[in-house]
Amino acid sequence: MRRRAVVGALLLFVPAGGGALSGSPILPPQARDLWPGRAVVSRGRRSTVVGHDTAPPGLLDELARRADGAGRRVSGVLGRPLRPLVVVPESKREAARLAGVAGVDGLAAVADEGRVIVVPEYFAALNPTGRDVVLTHELTHVAAGTDRLPVWLYEGFADYVGYRDSGLPVKTAAAELAAEVRAGRLPSALPGPEAFAADGRDPDRLARAYQAAWLACRFLADRFSEGTLVWLYREAQAAGVDRALASLGLSVATLTARWRAYVRDQLV
Ligand SMILES: [Zn+2]
């Protein structure tokens, strides 16, 4: 379980009709104009959570505490302070609309411009560790960006930060992939966009894609260092992943070979 400092989160009701939310200088721009007159704000030490006034009691305060913890974890890896912003819509339909995507089926939260959008139906189904992992994963996307990167690197990096302090054993966090590997089916390539496409018929396939990506980043941190993984992420954004890997004496092919050996070693 996580070690988490307990911080007081102040619950503020934004007065109806007063324009207090949209005009408030204290809310970050990505949270203004949400649900005027019907929004509730909860603040952690560094985090801000904005939700509907219909949100279940205590949920926004819980999110503020967890977002503070997630912010500390992401800051600890990226080396700079963060002010997490979490938005809590009423439903998965509204979450998809806010994120500007067709659907968010099966996702507990999504990263959007400067904010994490919680998907209430799926977030509620997670246990406390899962909630922390998801918030940390999405906040990593928000803070580190995903542009110009292969999907295995940005999803794997977000899970690397997400699971880093979770205390979960690797075979538990990567249970679906471990079952495949034990059955003799070791993945042959780093997961690409098709592996991350939602597949309602086989949710395990999507889980395996995330786990495979996670273990690629975990391998890089174990083999080199966490600082090298963060450097690689930045360098890949600036110069492309091939050049970044070449600086470490790797190509996608040699990384793939070493990652496969690492996956077998970790999961069997
Ligand atoms: Zn992600």
CSV table of C-alpha atoms and ligand atoms in Angstrom, one decimal:
chain,number,residue,atom,x,y,z
A,1,MET,CA,0.0,0.0,0.0
A,2,ARG,CA,1.0,3.6,-0.5
A,3,ARG,CA,2.5,5.8,2.1
A,4,ARG,CA,0.5,8.9,1.9
A,5,ALA,CA,0.5,12.0,4.0
A,6,VAL,CA,-2.9,12.9,5.1
A,7,VAL,CA,-3.7,16.4,4.1
A,8,GLY,CA,-6.8,18.5,4.7
A,9,ALA,CA,-8.7,19.1,1.6
A,10,LEU,CA,-11.1,22.1,1.7
A,11,LEU,CA,-14.5,21.6,0.2
A,12,LEU,CA,-15.8,24.8,-1.3
A,13,PHE,CA,-19.3,25.1,-2.8
A,14,VAL,CA,-19.2,27.6,-5.6
A,15,PRO,CA,-22.3,29.8,-5.3
A,16,ALA,CA,-24.9,29.3,-8.0
A,17,GLY,CA,-25.4,32.0,-10.5
A,18,GLY,CA,-22.6,34.2,-9.3
A,19,GLY,CA,-20.1,33.3,-11.9
A,20,ALA,CA,-17.6,32.5,-9.2
A,21,LEU,CA,-16.2,29.5,-11.0
A,22,SER,CA,-15.8,30.9,-14.5
A,23,GLY,CA,-14.4,34.2,-13.2
A,24,SER,CA,-12.3,32.8,-10.4
A,25,PRO,CA,-8.6,33.7,-10.6
A,26,ILE,CA,-7.8,30.8,-8.3
A,27,LEU,CA,-8.9,28.0,-10.7
A,28,PRO,CA,-6.5,27.0,-13.5
A,29,PRO,CA,-7.8,27.8,-17.0
A,30,GLN,CA,-8.4,24.2,-17.8
A,31,ALA,CA,-11.1,24.1,-15.1
A,32,ARG,CA,-12.8,27.4,-15.7
A,33,ASP,CA,-16.2,27.4,-17.4
A,34,LEU,CA,-17.0,23.9,-16.2
A,35,TRP,CA,-20.6,23.6,-15.0
A,36,PRO,CA,-21.1,27.2,-14.0
A,37,GLY,CA,-23.1,27.4,-10.8
A,38,ARG,CA,-23.1,23.7,-10.4
A,39,ALA,CA,-19.4,22.9,-9.7
A,40,VAL,CA,-17.7,21.9,-6.5
A,41,VAL,CA,-14.0,22.4,-5.8
A,42,SER,CA,-11.8,20.4,-3.4
A,43,ARG,CA,-8.2,21.4,-2.8
A,44,GLY,CA,-5.3,19.4,-1.6
A,45,ARG,CA,-1.9,20.7,-0.7
A,46,ARG,CA,-1.0,21.3,-4.4
A,47,SER,CA,-3.9,19.7,-6.3
A,48,THR,CA,-7.2,21.0,-7.4
A,49,VAL,CA,-10.3,18.8,-8.0
A,50,VAL,CA,-13.4,20.2,-9.8
A,51,GLY,CA,-16.5,18.1,-10.0
A,52,HIS,CA,-20.3,18.3,-10.3
A,53,ASP,CA,-22.3,19.2,-7.2
A,54,THR,CA,-23.9,15.8,-7.7
A,55,ALA,CA,-20.6,13.9,-7.0
A,56,PRO,CA,-20.8,11.4,-4.2
A,57,PRO,CA,-19.9,12.9,-0.8
A,58,GLY,CA,-16.2,12.6,-0.1
A,59,LEU,CA,-15.1,11.6,-3.6
A,60,LEU,CA,-13.6,15.0,-4.4
A,61,ASP,CA,-11.7,15.2,-1.1
A,62,GLU,CA,-10.4,11.7,-1.7
A,63,LEU,CA,-9.3,12.6,-5.2
A,64,ALA,CA,-7.5,15.7,-3.9
A,65,ARG,CA,-5.6,13.6,-1.4
A,66,ARG,CA,-4.7,11.0,-4.0
A,67,ALA,CA,-3.8,13.7,-6.6
A,68,ASP,CA,-1.4,15.2,-4.1
A,69,GLY,CA,0.2,11.8,-3.7
A,70,ALA,CA,0.3,11.2,-7.5
A,71,GLY,CA,1.8,14.6,-7.9
A,72,ARG,CA,4.6,13.8,-5.5
A,73,ARG,CA,5.3,10.5,-7.3
A,74,VAL,CA,5.4,12.1,-10.7
A,75,SER,CA,7.5,15.0,-9.4
A,76,GLY,CA,9.9,12.6,-7.8
A,77,VAL,CA,10.6,11.0,-11.2
A,78,LEU,CA,10.5,14.1,-13.4
A,79,GLY,CA,12.3,16.3,-10.9
A,80,ARG,CA,10.0,19.3,-10.9
A,81,PRO,CA,7.0,20.3,-8.9
A,82,LEU,CA,3.5,19.9,-10.2
A,83,ARG,CA,0.1,21.2,-9.5
A,84,PRO,CA,-2.3,18.4,-10.4
A,85,LEU,CA,-5.7,19.3,-11.8
A,86,VAL,CA,-8.4,16.6,-11.7
A,87,VAL,CA,-11.9,17.0,-13.3
A,88,VAL,CA,-14.8,14.8,-12.3
A,89,PRO,CA,-17.6,14.7,-14.8
A,90,GLU,CA,-21.0,13.1,-14.1
A,91,SER,CA,-20.7,10.1,-16.3
A,92,LYS,CA,-18.4,8.3,-18.9
A,93,ARG,CA,-20.4,10.1,-21.6
A,94,GLU,CA,-19.6,13.5,-20.3
A,95,ALA,CA,-16.0,12.4,-19.7
A,96,ALA,CA,-15.7,11.5,-23.4
A,97,ARG,CA,-17.2,14.8,-24.4
A,98,LEU,CA,-14.8,16.8,-22.2
A,99,ALA,CA,-11.8,14.8,-23.6
A,100,GLY,CA,-13.1,15.2,-27.1
A,101,VAL,CA,-13.1,11.5,-27.9
A,102,ALA,CA,-15.8,9.1,-29.1
A,103,GLY,CA,-15.7,6.9,-26.0
A,104,VAL,CA,-13.8,6.1,-22.8
A,105,ASP,CA,-15.1,2.5,-22.3
A,106,GLY,CA,-13.0,0.6,-19.8
A,107,LEU,CA,-10.8,3.6,-18.9
A,108,ALA,CA,-10.8,4.8,-15.3
A,109,ALA,CA,-9.3,8.2,-16.2
A,110,VAL,CA,-7.9,10.0,-19.2
A,111,ALA,CA,-5.3,12.7,-19.7
A,112,ASP,CA,-6.3,15.8,-21.4
A,113,GLU,CA,-4.7,19.2,-22.0
A,114,GLY,CA,-3.3,20.0,-18.6
A,115,ARG,CA,-5.8,18.0,-16.6
A,116,VAL,CA,-6.8,14.4,-15.6
A,117,ILE,CA,-10.5,13.6,-16.3
A,118,VAL,CA,-11.9,10.9,-14.1
A,119,VAL,CA,-14.4,8.4,-15.6
A,120,PRO,CA,-16.6,8.0,-12.6
A,121,GLU,CA,-18.2,4.6,-13.4
A,122,TYR,CA,-14.8,2.8,-13.9
A,123,PHE,CA,-12.8,4.8,-11.3
A,124,ALA,CA,-15.3,3.7,-8.6
A,125,ALA,CA,-14.6,0.1,-9.4
A,126,LEU,CA,-10.9,0.4,-8.5
A,127,ASN,CA,-9.4,-0.5,-5.2
A,128,PRO,CA,-7.3,2.2,-3.4
A,129,THR,CA,-4.0,1.0,-5.0
A,130,GLY,CA,-5.6,1.0,-8.4
A,131,ARG,CA,-6.9,4.5,-7.9
A,132,ASP,CA,-3.4,5.8,-7.1
A,133,VAL,CA,-1.8,3.9,-10.0
A,134,VAL,CA,-4.4,5.3,-12.5
A,135,LEU,CA,-4.1,8.9,-11.2
A,136,THR,CA,-0.3,8.7,-11.3
A,137,HIS,CA,-0.3,7.2,-14.8
A,138,GLU,CA,-2.5,9.9,-16.2
A,139,LEU,CA,-0.7,12.7,-14.4
A,140,THR,CA,2.5,11.4,-15.9
A,141,HIS,CA,1.0,11.9,-19.4
A,142,VAL,CA,-0.1,15.4,-18.5
A,143,ALA,CA,3.3,16.4,-17.1
A,144,ALA,CA,5.6,14.6,-19.5
A,145,GLY,CA,3.6,14.8,-22.7
A,146,THR,CA,3.3,12.1,-25.4
A,147,ASP,CA,4.1,13.9,-28.7
A,148,ARG,CA,6.5,12.3,-31.1
A,149,LEU,CA,6.8,9.2,-29.1
A,150,PRO,CA,6.0,5.5,-29.8
A,151,VAL,CA,3.1,4.4,-27.8
A,152,TRP,CA,5.1,1.7,-25.9
A,153,LEU,CA,7.3,4.4,-24.6
A,154,TYR,CA,4.7,6.9,-23.3
A,155,GLU,CA,2.3,4.2,-22.0
A,156,GLY,CA,5.2,2.2,-20.5
A,157,PHE,CA,6.7,5.3,-18.9
A,158,ALA,CA,3.3,6.3,-17.4
A,159,ASP,CA,2.9,2.8,-15.9
A,160,TYR,CA,6.6,2.9,-14.8
A,161,VAL,CA,5.8,6.0,-12.7
A,162,GLY,CA,2.4,4.6,-11.8
A,163,TYR,CA,3.6,1.3,-10.4
A,164,ARG,CA,7.0,2.6,-9.1
A,165,ASP,CA,5.8,3.0,-5.4
A,166,SER,CA,2.7,0.8,-5.5
A,167,GLY,CA,4.3,-2.1,-3.7
A,168,LEU,CA,2.7,-4.5,-6.2
A,169,PRO,CA,4.9,-7.5,-7.2
A,170,VAL,CA,5.7,-7.5,-10.9
A,171,LYS,CA,3.8,-10.8,-11.5
A,172,THR,CA,0.7,-9.3,-9.9
A,173,ALA,CA,0.9,-6.1,-11.8
A,174,ALA,CA,1.5,-8.0,-15.1
A,175,ALA,CA,-0.7,-11.0,-14.4
A,176,GLU,CA,-2.2,-11.2,-17.9
A,177,LEU,CA,1.1,-11.1,-19.6
A,178,ALA,CA,2.6,-13.5,-17.1
A,179,ALA,CA,0.0,-16.1,-17.9
A,180,GLU,CA,0.8,-15.8,-21.6
A,181,VAL,CA,4.6,-16.1,-21.0
A,182,ARG,CA,4.1,-19.1,-18.8
A,183,ALA,CA,2.1,-20.7,-21.6
A,184,GLY,CA,5.1,-20.2,-23.8
A,185,ARG,CA,3.8,-17.2,-25.7
A,186,LEU,CA,6.5,-14.5,-25.3
A,187,PRO,CA,5.6,-11.3,-27.2
A,188,SER,CA,7.8,-10.9,-30.3
A,189,ALA,CA,7.6,-7.1,-30.6
A,190,LEU,CA,7.2,-4.0,-28.5
A,191,PRO,CA,3.4,-3.2,-28.6
A,192,GLY,CA,2.3,-0.8,-31.3
A,193,PRO,CA,-0.8,1.3,-31.7
A,194,GLU,CA,-2.9,-1.7,-32.8
A,195,ALA,CA,-2.1,-3.5,-29.6
A,196,PHE,CA,-3.5,-0.5,-27.6
A,197,ALA,CA,-6.7,-0.3,-29.7
A,198,ALA,CA,-9.7,-1.1,-27.4
A,199,ASP,CA,-11.1,-4.5,-27.9
A,200,GLY,CA,-14.3,-5.2,-26.1
A,201,ARG,CA,-14.1,-8.9,-26.7
A,202,ASP,CA,-10.7,-9.4,-25.2
A,203,PRO,CA,-9.8,-6.9,-22.5
A,204,ASP,CA,-6.8,-9.1,-21.5
A,205,ARG,CA,-5.2,-8.2,-24.8
A,206,LEU,CA,-5.2,-4.5,-23.9
A,207,ALA,CA,-3.9,-5.3,-20.4
A,208,ARG,CA,-1.0,-7.3,-21.9
A,209,ALA,CA,-0.1,-4.4,-24.2
A,210,TYR,CA,0.2,-2.0,-21.2
A,211,GLN,CA,2.2,-4.6,-19.2
A,212,ALA,CA,4.6,-5.3,-22.1
A,213,ALA,CA,5.2,-1.5,-22.5
A,214,TRP,CA,5.6,-1.1,-18.7
A,215,LEU,CA,8.3,-3.8,-18.6
A,216,ALA,CA,10.2,-2.2,-21.5
A,217,CYS,CA,10.5,1.0,-19.5
A,218,ARG,CA,11.2,-1.0,-16.3
A,219,PHE,CA,13.9,-2.8,-18.1
A,220,LEU,CA,15.6,0.5,-19.2
A,221,ALA,CA,15.4,1.8,-15.6
A,222,ASP,CA,16.8,-1.4,-14.2
A,223,ARG,CA,19.5,-1.9,-16.8
A,224,PHE,CA,20.6,1.8,-16.9
A,225,SER,CA,18.9,4.0,-14.3
A,226,GLU,CA,15.7,5.8,-13.7
A,227,GLY,CA,17.5,9.0,-14.6
A,228,THR,CA,18.5,7.4,-17.9
A,229,LEU,CA,14.9,6.4,-18.6
A,230,VAL,CA,13.8,10.0,-18.0
A,231,TRP,CA,16.6,11.3,-20.2
A,232,LEU,CA,15.6,8.8,-23.0
A,233,TYR,CA,12.0,10.0,-22.8
A,234,ARG,CA,13.1,13.6,-23.2
A,235,GLU,CA,15.6,12.8,-25.9
A,236,ALA,CA,13.1,10.7,-27.9
A,237,GLN,CA,10.7,13.7,-27.8
A,238,ALA,CA,13.4,16.0,-29.1
A,239,ALA,CA,15.3,13.8,-31.5
A,240,GLY,CA,13.2,10.7,-32.1
A,241,VAL,CA,13.3,7.3,-30.4
A,242,ASP,CA,15.9,5.8,-32.8
A,243,ARG,CA,18.5,8.4,-32.1
A,244,ALA,CA,17.7,8.4,-28.3
A,245,LEU,CA,18.2,4.6,-28.2
A,246,ALA,CA,21.4,4.8,-30.3
A,247,SER,CA,22.9,7.1,-27.6
A,248,LEU,CA,22.5,4.2,-25.2
A,249,GLY,CA,24.0,1.7,-27.7
A,250,LEU,CA,20.6,0.3,-28.5
A,251,SER,CA,18.4,-0.1,-31.6
A,252,VAL,CA,14.7,-1.1,-31.5
A,253,ALA,CA,15.9,-4.6,-32.4
A,254,THR,CA,18.5,-5.0,-29.7
A,255,LEU,CA,16.1,-3.3,-27.1
A,256,THR,CA,13.4,-5.8,-28.2
A,257,ALA,CA,15.7,-8.8,-27.7
A,258,ARG,CA,16.8,-7.6,-24.3
A,259,TRP,CA,13.3,-6.7,-23.3
A,260,ARG,CA,12.1,-10.2,-24.2
A,261,ALA,CA,14.7,-11.8,-22.1
A,262,TYR,CA,13.8,-9.5,-19.2
A,263,VAL,CA,10.1,-10.3,-19.6
A,264,ARG,CA,10.8,-14.0,-19.4
A,265,ASP,CA,13.1,-13.5,-16.5
A,266,GLN,CA,10.6,-11.3,-14.5
A,267,LEU,CA,7.4,-13.3,-15.2
A,268,VAL,CA,8.3,-17.0,-15.3
B,1,ZN,ZN,-1.9,6.0,-20.7
